[in-house]
Coordinates of C-alpha atoms in Angstrom, one line a residue:
Q20 CA 88.6 133.3 74.8
D21 CA 90.2 131.6 77.8
G22 CA 88.1 129.9 80.4
V23 CA 88.7 129.8 84.1
R24 CA 91.4 127.3 85.2
L25 CA 90.1 124.6 87.5
R26 CA 92.4 122.9 90.0
A27 CA 91.3 119.7 91.8
T28 CA 93.2 116.9 93.4
I29 CA 92.6 113.3 92.4
S30 CA 91.1 112.8 95.9
E31 CA 88.5 115.4 95.2
F32 CA 87.5 113.6 92.0
G33 CA 86.8 110.4 93.8
P34 CA 87.1 106.9 92.3
V35 CA 83.8 107.0 90.4
L36 CA 84.4 110.3 88.6
L37 CA 88.1 109.5 87.9
S38 CA 87.1 106.1 86.4
R39 CA 84.5 107.8 84.1
I40 CA 87.0 110.5 83.0
L41 CA 89.6 107.8 82.2
D42 CA 86.9 105.6 80.5
L43 CA 88.0 102.6 82.5
T44 CA 86.5 99.1 82.4
E45 CA 84.6 97.7 85.4
T46 CA 87.6 95.8 86.5
Q47 CA 89.9 98.9 86.3
S48 CA 87.3 101.0 88.1
G49 CA 87.3 98.4 90.9
I50 CA 91.1 98.8 91.2
V51 CA 90.7 102.6 91.3
S52 CA 88.2 102.2 94.2
V53 CA 90.6 99.9 96.1
I54 CA 93.5 102.3 95.6
F55 CA 91.4 105.1 97.0
Q56 CA 90.4 102.9 100.0
Y57 CA 94.0 102.1 100.7
C58 CA 95.0 105.7 100.6
D59 CA 92.1 106.7 102.9
D60 CA 92.9 103.8 105.4
N61 CA 96.6 104.8 105.5
K62 CA 96.0 108.6 105.4
L63 CA 98.0 109.0 102.1
P64 CA 97.2 112.0 100.0
L65 CA 96.3 111.5 96.3
L66 CA 97.1 114.9 94.9
D67 CA 97.8 114.2 91.3
L68 CA 98.3 111.3 88.8
K69 CA 101.9 110.9 89.9
D70 CA 100.7 110.0 93.4
F71 CA 98.1 107.6 92.0
K72 CA 100.7 105.9 89.8
K73 CA 103.2 105.5 92.7
I74 CA 100.5 103.8 94.9
L75 CA 99.5 101.6 92.0
Q76 CA 103.1 100.6 91.5
Y77 CA 103.5 99.9 95.2
A78 CA 100.4 97.7 95.2
T79 CA 101.6 95.6 92.3
Q80 CA 105.3 95.4 93.2
E81 CA 107.1 95.9 96.5
G82 CA 104.0 96.2 98.6
K83 CA 102.1 93.4 96.8
A84 CA 102.0 91.0 99.8
E85 CA 100.7 93.6 102.2
F86 CA 98.2 95.0 99.7
T87 CA 96.9 91.5 98.7
E88 CA 96.4 90.5 102.3
A89 CA 94.3 93.6 103.2
Y90 CA 92.6 94.4 99.9
G91 CA 92.9 91.4 97.5
R92 CA 95.1 90.8 94.5
I93 CA 95.4 93.3 91.8
S94 CA 96.1 91.8 88.4
T95 CA 99.0 93.5 86.6
A96 CA 97.2 92.7 83.3
S97 CA 94.5 95.2 84.4
T98 CA 96.9 97.9 85.5
G99 CA 99.0 98.1 82.3

């Protein structure tokens, strides 16, 4: 018996629920919260995990200096 399909964006989950679903550590959950804050501050949509991954890559690579200045450093060891 099939259930009802549920569609939700990553933004609708929010950082706390997303962290719980992914069973993240406290440090990783903090990074998720910072990513959500960055997206809110810059009016960037987080629709799916691809969007989240792109922002995370930006924060740890080409946008590292900008991101670190405004939100603090993200350890690449914590992001995988």
